[in-house]
XYZ file of N, CA, C and O in Angstrom:
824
model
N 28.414 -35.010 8.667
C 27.628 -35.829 9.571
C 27.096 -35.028 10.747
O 26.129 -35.498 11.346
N 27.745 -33.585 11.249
C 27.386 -33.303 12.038
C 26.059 -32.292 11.951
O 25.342 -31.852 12.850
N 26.031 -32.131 10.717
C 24.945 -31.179 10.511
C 23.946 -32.177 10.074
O 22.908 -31.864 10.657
N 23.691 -33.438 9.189
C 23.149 -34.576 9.142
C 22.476 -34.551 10.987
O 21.353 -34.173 11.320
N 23.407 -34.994 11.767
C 22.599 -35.244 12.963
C 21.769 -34.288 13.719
O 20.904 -34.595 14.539
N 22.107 -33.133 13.372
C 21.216 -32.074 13.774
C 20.437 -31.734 13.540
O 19.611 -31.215 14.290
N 20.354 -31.927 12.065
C 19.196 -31.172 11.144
C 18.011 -32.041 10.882
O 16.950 -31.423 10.797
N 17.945 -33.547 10.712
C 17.412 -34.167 9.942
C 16.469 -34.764 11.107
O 15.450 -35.324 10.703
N 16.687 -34.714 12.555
C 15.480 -35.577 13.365
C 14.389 -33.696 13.705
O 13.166 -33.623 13.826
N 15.391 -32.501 13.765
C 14.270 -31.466 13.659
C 13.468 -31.114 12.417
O 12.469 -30.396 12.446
N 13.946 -31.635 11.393
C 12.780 -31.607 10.212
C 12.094 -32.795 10.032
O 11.089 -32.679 9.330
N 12.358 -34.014 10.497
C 11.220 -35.224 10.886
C 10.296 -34.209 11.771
O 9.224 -33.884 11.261
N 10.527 -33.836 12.678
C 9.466 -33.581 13.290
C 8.696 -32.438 13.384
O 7.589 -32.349 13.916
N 9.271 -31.654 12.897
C 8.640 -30.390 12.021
C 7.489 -30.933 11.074
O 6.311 -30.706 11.349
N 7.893 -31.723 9.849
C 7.088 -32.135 9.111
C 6.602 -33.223 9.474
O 6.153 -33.822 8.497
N 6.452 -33.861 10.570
C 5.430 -34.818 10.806
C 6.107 -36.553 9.893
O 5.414 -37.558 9.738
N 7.307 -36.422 9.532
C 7.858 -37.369 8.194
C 8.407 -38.560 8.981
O 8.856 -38.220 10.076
N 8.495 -39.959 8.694
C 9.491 -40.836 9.340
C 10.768 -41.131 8.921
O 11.581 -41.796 9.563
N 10.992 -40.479 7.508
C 12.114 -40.833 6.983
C 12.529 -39.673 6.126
O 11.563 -39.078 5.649
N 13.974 -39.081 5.727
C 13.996 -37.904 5.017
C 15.726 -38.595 3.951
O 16.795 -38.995 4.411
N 15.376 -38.486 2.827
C 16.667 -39.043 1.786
C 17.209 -37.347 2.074
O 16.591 -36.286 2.149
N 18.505 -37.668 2.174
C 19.449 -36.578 2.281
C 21.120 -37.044 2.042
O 21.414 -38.172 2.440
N 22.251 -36.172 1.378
C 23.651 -36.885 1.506
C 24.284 -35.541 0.980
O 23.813 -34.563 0.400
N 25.733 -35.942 1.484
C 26.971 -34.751 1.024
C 26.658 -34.443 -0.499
O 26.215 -35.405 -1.126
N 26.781 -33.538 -1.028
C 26.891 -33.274 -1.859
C 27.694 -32.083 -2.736
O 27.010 -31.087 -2.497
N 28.852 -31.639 -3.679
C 29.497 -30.530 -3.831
C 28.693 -29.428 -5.111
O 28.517 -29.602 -6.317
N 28.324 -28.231 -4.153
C 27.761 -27.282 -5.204
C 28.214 -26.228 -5.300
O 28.979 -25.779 -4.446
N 27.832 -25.526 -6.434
C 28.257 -24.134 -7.159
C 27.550 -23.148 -6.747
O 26.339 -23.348 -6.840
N 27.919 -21.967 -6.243
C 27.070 -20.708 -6.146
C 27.548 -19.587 -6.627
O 28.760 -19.370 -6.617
N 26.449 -18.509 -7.231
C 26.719 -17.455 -8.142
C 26.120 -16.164 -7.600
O 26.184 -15.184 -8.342
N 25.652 -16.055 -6.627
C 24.829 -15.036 -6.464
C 25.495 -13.980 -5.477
O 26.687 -13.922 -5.175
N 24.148 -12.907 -4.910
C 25.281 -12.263 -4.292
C 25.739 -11.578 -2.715
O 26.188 -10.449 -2.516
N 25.434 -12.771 -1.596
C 25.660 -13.095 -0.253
C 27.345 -13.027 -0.129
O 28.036 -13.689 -0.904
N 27.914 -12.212 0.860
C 28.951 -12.019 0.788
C 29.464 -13.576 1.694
O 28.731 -14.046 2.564
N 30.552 -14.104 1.386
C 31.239 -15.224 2.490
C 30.806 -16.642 2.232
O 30.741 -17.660 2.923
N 30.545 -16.346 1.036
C 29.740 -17.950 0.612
C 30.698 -18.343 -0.455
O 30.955 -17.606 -1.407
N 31.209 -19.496 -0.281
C 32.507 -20.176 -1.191
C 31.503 -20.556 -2.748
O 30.358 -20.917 -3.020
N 32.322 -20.329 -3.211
C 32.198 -20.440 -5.210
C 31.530 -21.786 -5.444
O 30.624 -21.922 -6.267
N 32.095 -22.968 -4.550
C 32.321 -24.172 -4.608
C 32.435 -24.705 -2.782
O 33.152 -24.404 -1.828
N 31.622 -25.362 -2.955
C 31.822 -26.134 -1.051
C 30.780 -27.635 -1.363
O 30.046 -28.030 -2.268
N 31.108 -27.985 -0.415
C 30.308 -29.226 0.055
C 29.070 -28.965 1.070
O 29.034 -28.373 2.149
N 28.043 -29.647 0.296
C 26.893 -29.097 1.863
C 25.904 -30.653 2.193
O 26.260 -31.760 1.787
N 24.991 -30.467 2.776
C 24.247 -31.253 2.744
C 22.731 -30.911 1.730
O 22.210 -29.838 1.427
N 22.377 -32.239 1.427
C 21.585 -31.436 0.212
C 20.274 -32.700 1.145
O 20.465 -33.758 1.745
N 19.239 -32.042 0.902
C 18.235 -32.781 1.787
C 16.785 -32.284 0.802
O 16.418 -31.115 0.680
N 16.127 -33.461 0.184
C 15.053 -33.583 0.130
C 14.265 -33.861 0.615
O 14.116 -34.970 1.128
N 13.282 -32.734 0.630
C 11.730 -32.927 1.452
C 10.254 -33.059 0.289
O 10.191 -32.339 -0.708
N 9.644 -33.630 0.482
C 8.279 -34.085 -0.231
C 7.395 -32.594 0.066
O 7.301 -31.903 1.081
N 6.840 -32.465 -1.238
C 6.347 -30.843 -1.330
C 4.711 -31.222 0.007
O 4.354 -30.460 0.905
N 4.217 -32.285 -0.271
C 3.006 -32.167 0.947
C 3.691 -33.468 1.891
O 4.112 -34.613 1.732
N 3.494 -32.471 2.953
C 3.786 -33.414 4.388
C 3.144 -32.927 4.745
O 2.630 -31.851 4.436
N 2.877 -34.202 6.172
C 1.681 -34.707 7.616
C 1.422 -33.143 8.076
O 0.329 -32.577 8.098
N 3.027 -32.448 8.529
C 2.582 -31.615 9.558
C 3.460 -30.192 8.369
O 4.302 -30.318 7.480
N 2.614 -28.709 9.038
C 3.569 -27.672 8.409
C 3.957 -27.620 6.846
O 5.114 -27.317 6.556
N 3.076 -27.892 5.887
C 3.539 -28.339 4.767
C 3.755 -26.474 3.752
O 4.382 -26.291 2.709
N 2.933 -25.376 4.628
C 2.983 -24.436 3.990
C 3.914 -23.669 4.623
O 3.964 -22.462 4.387
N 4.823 -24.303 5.561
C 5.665 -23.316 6.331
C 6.987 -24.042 5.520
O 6.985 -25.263 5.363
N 7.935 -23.334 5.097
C 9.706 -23.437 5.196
C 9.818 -23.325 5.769
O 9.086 -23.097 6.732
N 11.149 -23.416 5.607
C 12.361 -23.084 6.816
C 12.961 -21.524 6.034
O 13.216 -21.227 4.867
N 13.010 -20.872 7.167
C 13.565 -19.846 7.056
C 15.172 -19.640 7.005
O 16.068 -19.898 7.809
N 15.146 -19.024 5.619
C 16.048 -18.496 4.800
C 17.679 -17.925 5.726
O 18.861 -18.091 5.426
N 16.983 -17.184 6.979
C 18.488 -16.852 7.777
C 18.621 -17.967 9.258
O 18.954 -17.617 10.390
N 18.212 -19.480 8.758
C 18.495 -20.528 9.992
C 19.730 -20.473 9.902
O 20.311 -20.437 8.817
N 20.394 -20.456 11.196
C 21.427 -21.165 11.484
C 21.879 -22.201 12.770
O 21.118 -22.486 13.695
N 22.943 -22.582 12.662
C 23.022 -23.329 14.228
C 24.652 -23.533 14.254
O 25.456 -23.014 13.481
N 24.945 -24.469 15.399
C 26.140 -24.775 15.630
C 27.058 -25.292 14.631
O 28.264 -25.042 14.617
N 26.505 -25.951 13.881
C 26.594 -26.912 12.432
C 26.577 -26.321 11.400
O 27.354 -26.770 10.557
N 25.848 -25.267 11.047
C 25.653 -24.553 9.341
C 25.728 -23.383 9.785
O 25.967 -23.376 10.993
N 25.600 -22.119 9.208
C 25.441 -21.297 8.801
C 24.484 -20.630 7.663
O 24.224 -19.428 7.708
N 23.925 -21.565 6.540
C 23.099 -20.936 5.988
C 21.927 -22.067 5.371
O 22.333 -23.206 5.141
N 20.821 -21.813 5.172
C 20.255 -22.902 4.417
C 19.600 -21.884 3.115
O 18.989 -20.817 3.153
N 20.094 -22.862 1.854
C 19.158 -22.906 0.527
C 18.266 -23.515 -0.208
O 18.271 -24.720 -0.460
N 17.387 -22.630 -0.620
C 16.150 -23.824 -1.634
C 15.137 -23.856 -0.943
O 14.263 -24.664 -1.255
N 14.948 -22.982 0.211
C 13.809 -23.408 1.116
C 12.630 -23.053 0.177
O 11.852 -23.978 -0.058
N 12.345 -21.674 -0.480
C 11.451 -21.342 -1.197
C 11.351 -21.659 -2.547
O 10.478 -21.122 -3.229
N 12.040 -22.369 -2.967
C 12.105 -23.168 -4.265
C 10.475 -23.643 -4.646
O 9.825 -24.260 -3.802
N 9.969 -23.345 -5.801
C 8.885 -23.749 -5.817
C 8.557 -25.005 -6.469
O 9.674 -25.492 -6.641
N 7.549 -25.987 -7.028
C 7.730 -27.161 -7.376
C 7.980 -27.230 -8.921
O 8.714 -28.053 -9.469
N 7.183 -26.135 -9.608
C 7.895 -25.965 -10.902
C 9.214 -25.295 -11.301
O 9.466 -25.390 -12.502
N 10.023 -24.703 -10.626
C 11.283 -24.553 -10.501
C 12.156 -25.831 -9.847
O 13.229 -26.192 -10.330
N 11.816 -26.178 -9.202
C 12.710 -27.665 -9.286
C 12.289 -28.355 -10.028
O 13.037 -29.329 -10.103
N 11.642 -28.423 -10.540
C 10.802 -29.840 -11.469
C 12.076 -29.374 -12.411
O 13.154 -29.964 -12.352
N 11.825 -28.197 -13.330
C 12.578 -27.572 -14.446
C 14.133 -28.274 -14.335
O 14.726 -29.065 -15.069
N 14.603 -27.406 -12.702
C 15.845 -27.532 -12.895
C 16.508 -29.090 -12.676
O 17.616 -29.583 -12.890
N 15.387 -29.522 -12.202
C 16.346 -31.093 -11.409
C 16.244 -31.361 -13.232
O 17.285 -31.205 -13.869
N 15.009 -31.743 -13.948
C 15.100 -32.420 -15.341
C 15.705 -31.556 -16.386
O 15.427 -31.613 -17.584
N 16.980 -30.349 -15.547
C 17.356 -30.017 -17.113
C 16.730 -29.326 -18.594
O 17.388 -29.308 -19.634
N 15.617 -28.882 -18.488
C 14.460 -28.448 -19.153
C 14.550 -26.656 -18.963
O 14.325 -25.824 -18.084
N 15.166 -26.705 -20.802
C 15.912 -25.002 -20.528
C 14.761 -24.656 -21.919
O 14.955 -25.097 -23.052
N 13.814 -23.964 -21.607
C 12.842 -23.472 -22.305
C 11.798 -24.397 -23.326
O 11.773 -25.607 -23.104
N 10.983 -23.881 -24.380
C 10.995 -24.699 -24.595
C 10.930 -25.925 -25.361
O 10.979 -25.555 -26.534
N 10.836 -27.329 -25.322
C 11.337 -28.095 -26.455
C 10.711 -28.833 -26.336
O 9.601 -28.620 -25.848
N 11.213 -30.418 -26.828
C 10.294 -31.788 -26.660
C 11.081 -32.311 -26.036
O 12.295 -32.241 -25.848
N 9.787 -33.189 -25.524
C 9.951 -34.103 -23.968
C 9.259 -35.355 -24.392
O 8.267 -35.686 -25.042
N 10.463 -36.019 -23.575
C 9.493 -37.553 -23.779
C 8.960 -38.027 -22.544
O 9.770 -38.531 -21.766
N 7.624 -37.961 -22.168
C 7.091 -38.352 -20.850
C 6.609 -39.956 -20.776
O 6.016 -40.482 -21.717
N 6.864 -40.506 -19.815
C 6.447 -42.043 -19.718
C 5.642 -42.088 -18.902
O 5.530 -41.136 -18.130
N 4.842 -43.166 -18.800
C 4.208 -43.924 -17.658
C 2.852 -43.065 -17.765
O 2.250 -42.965 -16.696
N 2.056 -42.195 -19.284
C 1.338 -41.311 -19.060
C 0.086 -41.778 -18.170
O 0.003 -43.006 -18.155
N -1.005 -41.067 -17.354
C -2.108 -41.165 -17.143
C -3.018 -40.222 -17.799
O -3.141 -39.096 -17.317
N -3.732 -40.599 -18.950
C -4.407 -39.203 -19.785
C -5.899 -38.877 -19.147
O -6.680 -38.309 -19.910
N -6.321 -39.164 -17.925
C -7.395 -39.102 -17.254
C -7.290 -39.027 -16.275
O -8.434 -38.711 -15.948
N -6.356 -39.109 -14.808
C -6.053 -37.919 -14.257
C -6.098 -36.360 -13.314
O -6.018 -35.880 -12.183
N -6.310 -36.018 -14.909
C -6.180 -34.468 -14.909
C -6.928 -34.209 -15.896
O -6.939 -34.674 -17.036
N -7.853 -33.073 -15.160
C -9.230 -32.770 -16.734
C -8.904 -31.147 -16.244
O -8.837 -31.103 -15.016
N -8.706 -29.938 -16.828
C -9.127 -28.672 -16.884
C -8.750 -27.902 -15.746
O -9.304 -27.062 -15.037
N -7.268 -28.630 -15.811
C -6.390 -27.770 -14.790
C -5.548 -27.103 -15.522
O -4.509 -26.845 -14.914
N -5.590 -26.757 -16.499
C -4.495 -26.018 -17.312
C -5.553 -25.577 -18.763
O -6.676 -26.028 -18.990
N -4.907 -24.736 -19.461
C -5.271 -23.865 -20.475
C -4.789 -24.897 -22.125
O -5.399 -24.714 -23.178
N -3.887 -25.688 -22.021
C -3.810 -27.170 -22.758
C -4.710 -27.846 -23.155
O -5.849 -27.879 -22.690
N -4.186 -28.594 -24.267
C -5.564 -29.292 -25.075
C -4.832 -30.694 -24.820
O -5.254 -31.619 -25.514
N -4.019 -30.921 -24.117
C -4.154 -32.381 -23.990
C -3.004 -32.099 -22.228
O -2.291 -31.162 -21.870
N -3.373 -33.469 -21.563
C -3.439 -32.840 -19.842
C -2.583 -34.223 -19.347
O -3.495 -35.029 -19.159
N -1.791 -34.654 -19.155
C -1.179 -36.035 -18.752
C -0.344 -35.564 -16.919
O 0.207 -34.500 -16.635
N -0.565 -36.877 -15.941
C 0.140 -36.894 -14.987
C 0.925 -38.303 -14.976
O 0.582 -39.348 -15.528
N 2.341 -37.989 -14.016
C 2.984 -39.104 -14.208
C 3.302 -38.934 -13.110
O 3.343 -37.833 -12.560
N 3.750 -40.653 -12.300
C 3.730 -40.821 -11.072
C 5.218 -40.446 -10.446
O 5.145 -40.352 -9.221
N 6.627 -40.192 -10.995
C 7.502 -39.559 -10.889
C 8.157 -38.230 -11.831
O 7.638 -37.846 -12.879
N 9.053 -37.798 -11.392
C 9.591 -36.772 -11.850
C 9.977 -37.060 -13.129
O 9.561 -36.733 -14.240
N 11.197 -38.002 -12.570
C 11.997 -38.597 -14.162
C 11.412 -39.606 -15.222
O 11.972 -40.351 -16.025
N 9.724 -39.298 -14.862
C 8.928 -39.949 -16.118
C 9.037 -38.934 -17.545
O 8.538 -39.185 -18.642
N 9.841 -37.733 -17.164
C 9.665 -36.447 -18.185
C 10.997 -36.492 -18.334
O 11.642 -36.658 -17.299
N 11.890 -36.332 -19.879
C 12.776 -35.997 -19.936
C 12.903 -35.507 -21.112
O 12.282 -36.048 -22.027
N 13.939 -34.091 -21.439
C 14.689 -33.840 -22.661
C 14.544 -34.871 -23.757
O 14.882 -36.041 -23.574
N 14.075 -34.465 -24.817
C 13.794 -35.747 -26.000
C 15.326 -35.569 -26.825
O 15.849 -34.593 -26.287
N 15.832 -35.859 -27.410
C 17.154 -36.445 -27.856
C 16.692 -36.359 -29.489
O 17.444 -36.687 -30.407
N 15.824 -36.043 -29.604
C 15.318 -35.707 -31.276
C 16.001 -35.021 -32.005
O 16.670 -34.303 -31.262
N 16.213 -34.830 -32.941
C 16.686 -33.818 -34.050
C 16.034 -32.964 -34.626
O 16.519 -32.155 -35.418
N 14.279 -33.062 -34.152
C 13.544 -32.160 -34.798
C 14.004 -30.579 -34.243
O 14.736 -30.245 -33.311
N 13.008 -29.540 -35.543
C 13.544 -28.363 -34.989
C 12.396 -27.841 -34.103
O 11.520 -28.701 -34.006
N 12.157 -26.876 -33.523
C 11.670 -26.448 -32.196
C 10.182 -26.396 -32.549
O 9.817 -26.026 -33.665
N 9.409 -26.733 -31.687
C 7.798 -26.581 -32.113
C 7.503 -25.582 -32.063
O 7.612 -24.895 -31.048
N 7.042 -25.197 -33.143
C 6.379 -23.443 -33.524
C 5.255 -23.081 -32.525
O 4.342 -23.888 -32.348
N 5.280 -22.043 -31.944
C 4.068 -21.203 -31.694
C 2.727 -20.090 -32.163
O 2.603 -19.297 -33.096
N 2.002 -20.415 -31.221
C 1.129 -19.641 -31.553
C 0.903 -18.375 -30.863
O 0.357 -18.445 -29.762
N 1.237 -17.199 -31.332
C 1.502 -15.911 -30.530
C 0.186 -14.910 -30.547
O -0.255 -14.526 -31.630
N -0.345 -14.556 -29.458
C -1.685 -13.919 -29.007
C -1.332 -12.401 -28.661
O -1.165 -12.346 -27.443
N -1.171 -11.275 -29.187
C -0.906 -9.885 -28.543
C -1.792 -9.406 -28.436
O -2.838 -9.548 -29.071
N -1.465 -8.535 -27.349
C -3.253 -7.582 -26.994
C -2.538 -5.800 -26.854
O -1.464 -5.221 -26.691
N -3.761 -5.572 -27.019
C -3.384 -4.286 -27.497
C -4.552 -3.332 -26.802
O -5.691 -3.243 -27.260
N -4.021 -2.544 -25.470
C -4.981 -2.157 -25.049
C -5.296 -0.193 -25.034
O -4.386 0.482 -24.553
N -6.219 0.347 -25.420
C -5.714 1.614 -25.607
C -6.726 2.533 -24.527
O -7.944 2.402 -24.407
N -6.085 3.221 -23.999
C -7.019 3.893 -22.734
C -7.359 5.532 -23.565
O -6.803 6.203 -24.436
N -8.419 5.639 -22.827
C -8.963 7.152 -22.999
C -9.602 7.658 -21.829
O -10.196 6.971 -20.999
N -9.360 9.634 -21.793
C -10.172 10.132 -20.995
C -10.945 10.356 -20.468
O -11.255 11.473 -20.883
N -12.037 9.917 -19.260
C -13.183 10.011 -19.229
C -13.352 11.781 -18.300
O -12.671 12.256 -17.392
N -14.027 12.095 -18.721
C -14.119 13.993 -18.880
C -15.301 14.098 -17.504
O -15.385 15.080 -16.767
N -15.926 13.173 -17.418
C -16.849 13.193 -16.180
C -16.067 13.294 -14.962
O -15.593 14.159 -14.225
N -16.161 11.670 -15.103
C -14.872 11.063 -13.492
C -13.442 11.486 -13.455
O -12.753 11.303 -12.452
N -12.963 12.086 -14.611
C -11.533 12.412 -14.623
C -10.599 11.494 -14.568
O -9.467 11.881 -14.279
N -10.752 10.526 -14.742
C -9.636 9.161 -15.171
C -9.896 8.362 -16.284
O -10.929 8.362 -16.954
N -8.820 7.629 -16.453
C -8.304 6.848 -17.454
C -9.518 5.819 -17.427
O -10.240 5.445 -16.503
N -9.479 5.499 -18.771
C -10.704 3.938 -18.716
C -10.254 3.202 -19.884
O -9.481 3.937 -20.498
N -10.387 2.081 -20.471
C -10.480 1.469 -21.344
C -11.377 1.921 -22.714
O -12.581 2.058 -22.501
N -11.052 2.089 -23.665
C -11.182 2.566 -24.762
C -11.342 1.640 -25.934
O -12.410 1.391 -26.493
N -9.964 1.075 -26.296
C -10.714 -0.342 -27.131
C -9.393 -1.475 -27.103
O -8.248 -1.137 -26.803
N -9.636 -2.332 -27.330
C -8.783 -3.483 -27.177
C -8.645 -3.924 -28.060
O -9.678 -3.979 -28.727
N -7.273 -4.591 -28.778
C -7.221 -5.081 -30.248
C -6.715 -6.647 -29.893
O -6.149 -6.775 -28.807
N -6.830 -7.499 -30.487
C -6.105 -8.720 -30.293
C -6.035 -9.515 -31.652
O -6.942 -10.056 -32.284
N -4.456 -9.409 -31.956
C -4.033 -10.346 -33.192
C -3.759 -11.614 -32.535
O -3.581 -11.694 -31.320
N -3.717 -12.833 -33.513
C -3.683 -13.957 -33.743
C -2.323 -14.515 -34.254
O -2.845 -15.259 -35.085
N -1.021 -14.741 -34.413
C 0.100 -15.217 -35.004
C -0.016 -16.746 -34.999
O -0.028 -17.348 -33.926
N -0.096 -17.345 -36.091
C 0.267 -18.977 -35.886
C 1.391 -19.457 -36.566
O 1.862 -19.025 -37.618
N 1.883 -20.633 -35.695
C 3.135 -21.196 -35.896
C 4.238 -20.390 -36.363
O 4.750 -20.457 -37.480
N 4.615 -19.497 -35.264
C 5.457 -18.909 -35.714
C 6.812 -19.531 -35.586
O 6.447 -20.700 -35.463
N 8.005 -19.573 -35.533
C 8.635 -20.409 -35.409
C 9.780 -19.458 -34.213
O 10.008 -18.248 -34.200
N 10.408 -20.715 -33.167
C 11.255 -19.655 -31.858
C 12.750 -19.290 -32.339
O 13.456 -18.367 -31.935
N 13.122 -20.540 -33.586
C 14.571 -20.377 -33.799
C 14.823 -19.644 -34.525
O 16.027 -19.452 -34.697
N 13.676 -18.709 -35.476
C 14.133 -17.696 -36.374
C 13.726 -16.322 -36.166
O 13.100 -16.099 -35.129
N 13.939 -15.451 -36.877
C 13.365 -13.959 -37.167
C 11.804 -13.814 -37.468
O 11.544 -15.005 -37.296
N 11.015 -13.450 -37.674
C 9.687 -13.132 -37.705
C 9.786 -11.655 -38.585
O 10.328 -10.592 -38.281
N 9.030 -12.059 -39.791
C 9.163 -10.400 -40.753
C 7.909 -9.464 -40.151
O 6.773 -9.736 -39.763
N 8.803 -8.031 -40.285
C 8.540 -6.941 -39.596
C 7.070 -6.964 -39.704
O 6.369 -6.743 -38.716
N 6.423 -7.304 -41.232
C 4.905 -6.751 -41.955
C 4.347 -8.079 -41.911
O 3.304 -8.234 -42.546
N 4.980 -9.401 -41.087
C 3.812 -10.488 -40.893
C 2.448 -9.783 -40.554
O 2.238 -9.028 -39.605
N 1.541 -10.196 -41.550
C 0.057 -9.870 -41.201
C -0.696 -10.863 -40.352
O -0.557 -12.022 -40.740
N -1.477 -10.694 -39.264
C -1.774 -11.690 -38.004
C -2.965 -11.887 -39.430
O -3.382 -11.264 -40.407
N -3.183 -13.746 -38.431
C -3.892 -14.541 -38.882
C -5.662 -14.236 -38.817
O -6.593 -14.304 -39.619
N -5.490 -13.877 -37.399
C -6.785 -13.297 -36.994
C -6.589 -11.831 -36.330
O -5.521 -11.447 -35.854
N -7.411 -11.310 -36.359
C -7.410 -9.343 -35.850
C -8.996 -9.399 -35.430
O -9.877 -9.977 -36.066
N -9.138 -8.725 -34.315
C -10.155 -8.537 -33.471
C -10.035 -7.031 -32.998
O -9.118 -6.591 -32.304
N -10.752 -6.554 -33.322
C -10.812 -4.839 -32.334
C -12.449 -4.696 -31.828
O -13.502 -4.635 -32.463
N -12.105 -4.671 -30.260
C -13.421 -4.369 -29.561
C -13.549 -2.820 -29.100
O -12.622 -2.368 -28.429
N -14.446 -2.134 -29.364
C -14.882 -0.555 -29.122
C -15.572 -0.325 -28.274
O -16.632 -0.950 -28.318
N -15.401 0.556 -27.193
C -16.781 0.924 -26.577
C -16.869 2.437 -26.453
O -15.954 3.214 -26.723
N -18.284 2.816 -25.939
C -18.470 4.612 -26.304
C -17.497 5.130 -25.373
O -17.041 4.557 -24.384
N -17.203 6.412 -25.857
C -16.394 6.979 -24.707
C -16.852 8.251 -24.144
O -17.434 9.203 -24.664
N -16.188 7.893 -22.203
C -16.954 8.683 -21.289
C -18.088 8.326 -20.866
O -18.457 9.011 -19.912
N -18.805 7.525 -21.184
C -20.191 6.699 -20.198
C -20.914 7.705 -21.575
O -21.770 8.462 -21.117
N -20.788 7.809 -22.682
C -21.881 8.485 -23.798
C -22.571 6.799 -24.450
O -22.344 5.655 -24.056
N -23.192 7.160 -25.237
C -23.793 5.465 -26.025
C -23.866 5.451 -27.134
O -24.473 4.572 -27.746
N -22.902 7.005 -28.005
C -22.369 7.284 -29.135
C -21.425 6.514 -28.780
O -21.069 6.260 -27.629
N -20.828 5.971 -30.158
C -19.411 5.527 -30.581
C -18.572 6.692 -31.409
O -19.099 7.635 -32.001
N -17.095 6.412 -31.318
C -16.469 7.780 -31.690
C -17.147 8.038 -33.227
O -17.699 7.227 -33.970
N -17.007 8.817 -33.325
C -17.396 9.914 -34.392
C -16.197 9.414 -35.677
O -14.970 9.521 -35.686
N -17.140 8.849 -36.688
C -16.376 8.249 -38.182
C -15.432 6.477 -37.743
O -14.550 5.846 -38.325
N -16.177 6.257 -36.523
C -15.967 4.683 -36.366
C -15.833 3.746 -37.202
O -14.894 2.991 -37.455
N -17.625 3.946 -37.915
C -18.522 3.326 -38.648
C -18.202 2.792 -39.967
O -18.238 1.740 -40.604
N -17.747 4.474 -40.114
C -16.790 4.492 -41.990
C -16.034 3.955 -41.766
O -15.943 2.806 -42.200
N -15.209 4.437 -41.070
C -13.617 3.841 -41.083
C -13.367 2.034 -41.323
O -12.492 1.375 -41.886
N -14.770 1.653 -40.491
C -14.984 -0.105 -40.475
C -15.103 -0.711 -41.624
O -14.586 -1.735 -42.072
N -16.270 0.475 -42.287
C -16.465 -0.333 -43.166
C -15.240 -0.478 -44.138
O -15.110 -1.480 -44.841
N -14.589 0.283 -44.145
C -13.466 0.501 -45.360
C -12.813 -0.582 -44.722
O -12.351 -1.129 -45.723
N -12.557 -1.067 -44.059
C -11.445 -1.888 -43.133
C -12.142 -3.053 -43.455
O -11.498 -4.041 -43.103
N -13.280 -3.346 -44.023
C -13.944 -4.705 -44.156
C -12.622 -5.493 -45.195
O -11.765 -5.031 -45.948
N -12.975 -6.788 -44.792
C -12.283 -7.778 -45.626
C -13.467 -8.117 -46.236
O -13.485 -8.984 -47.109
């Protein structure tokens, strides 16, 4: 309570907030700050990621006062708590509720985009299915000398295609990618391409 009364009317007014949910709570720590118990009781205090006032400032990491000694989580970011508060250990299926599929248009690299008005609208799905396969993109970038300027430059870039590969198993050594892309350009600022490119392509035709 005594750190409750201290702490909680200077972060009202820091953040501009009228009200802040906060309570005792007992946690675990693993890391590696010397004098910090395994196990203690602290106060655990949630703050709303945008507030009125100061919303891009924390609280700094070495506060202390009469009452505490250390504060954690200040730099916690919102997808690291999102993760850890819902339990969400890589990844799997989720059952999200309350979707809004309009929203959110072309804020992400996703082919389908949903927001939900709380956290615990997302949770761990309880399914038995096995893990949703991926689709794996490698790039392959190869540098060469440029003899003019004397540095390194880009040379040619390869990019395979892997689909549905699967996360819970092995992947064979001689999987052949689905798609293969190799982009060339001349080398050294010339507007020749290397020397037996041409052949080599064509033999490489599918």
């Amino acid at each position: 309570m005594d750190v409750h009364e201290e702490i909680i009317p200077l972060l009202m007014d820091k953040y501009g907030l009228h009200q802040i949910r906060a309570k005792p709570e007992k946690m675990h720590y693993a890391f590696e700050i010397p004098g910090i118990p395994k196990e203690a009781e602290y106060l655990k205090v949630l703050l709303p990621y945008q507030t009125p006032k100061n919303k891009d400032k924390p609280l700094p990491m070495d506060l202390e006062s009469e009452t505490f000694s250390k504060v954690f989580g200040t730099n916690q970011n919102i997808f690291e708590s999102f993760v850890v508060q819902r339990n969400i250990m890589g990844p799997c299926w989720l059952t999200i509720k309350n979707c809004d599929f309009h929203a959110l248009q072309n804020t992400s690299h996703c082919s389908v985009e949903v927001a939900v008005p709380r956290a615990n609208c997302v949770s761990v799905s309880k399914t038995n299915d096995p893990a949703p396969s991926l689709n794996v993109l490698c790039i392959n970038v190869q540098p060469m000398m440029n003899g003019k300027q004397g540095k390194q430059e880009v040379g040619s870039v390869s990019i395979a295609l892997y689909k549905n590969l699967p996360q819970d198993a092995p992947v064979d050594e001689n999987l052949k990618p689905d798609e293969l892309v190799t982009l060339v350009r001349p080398a050294g600022g010339s507007v020749a391409l290397p020397a037996g490119l041409t052949q080599l392509a064509r033999q490489k035709e599918i």
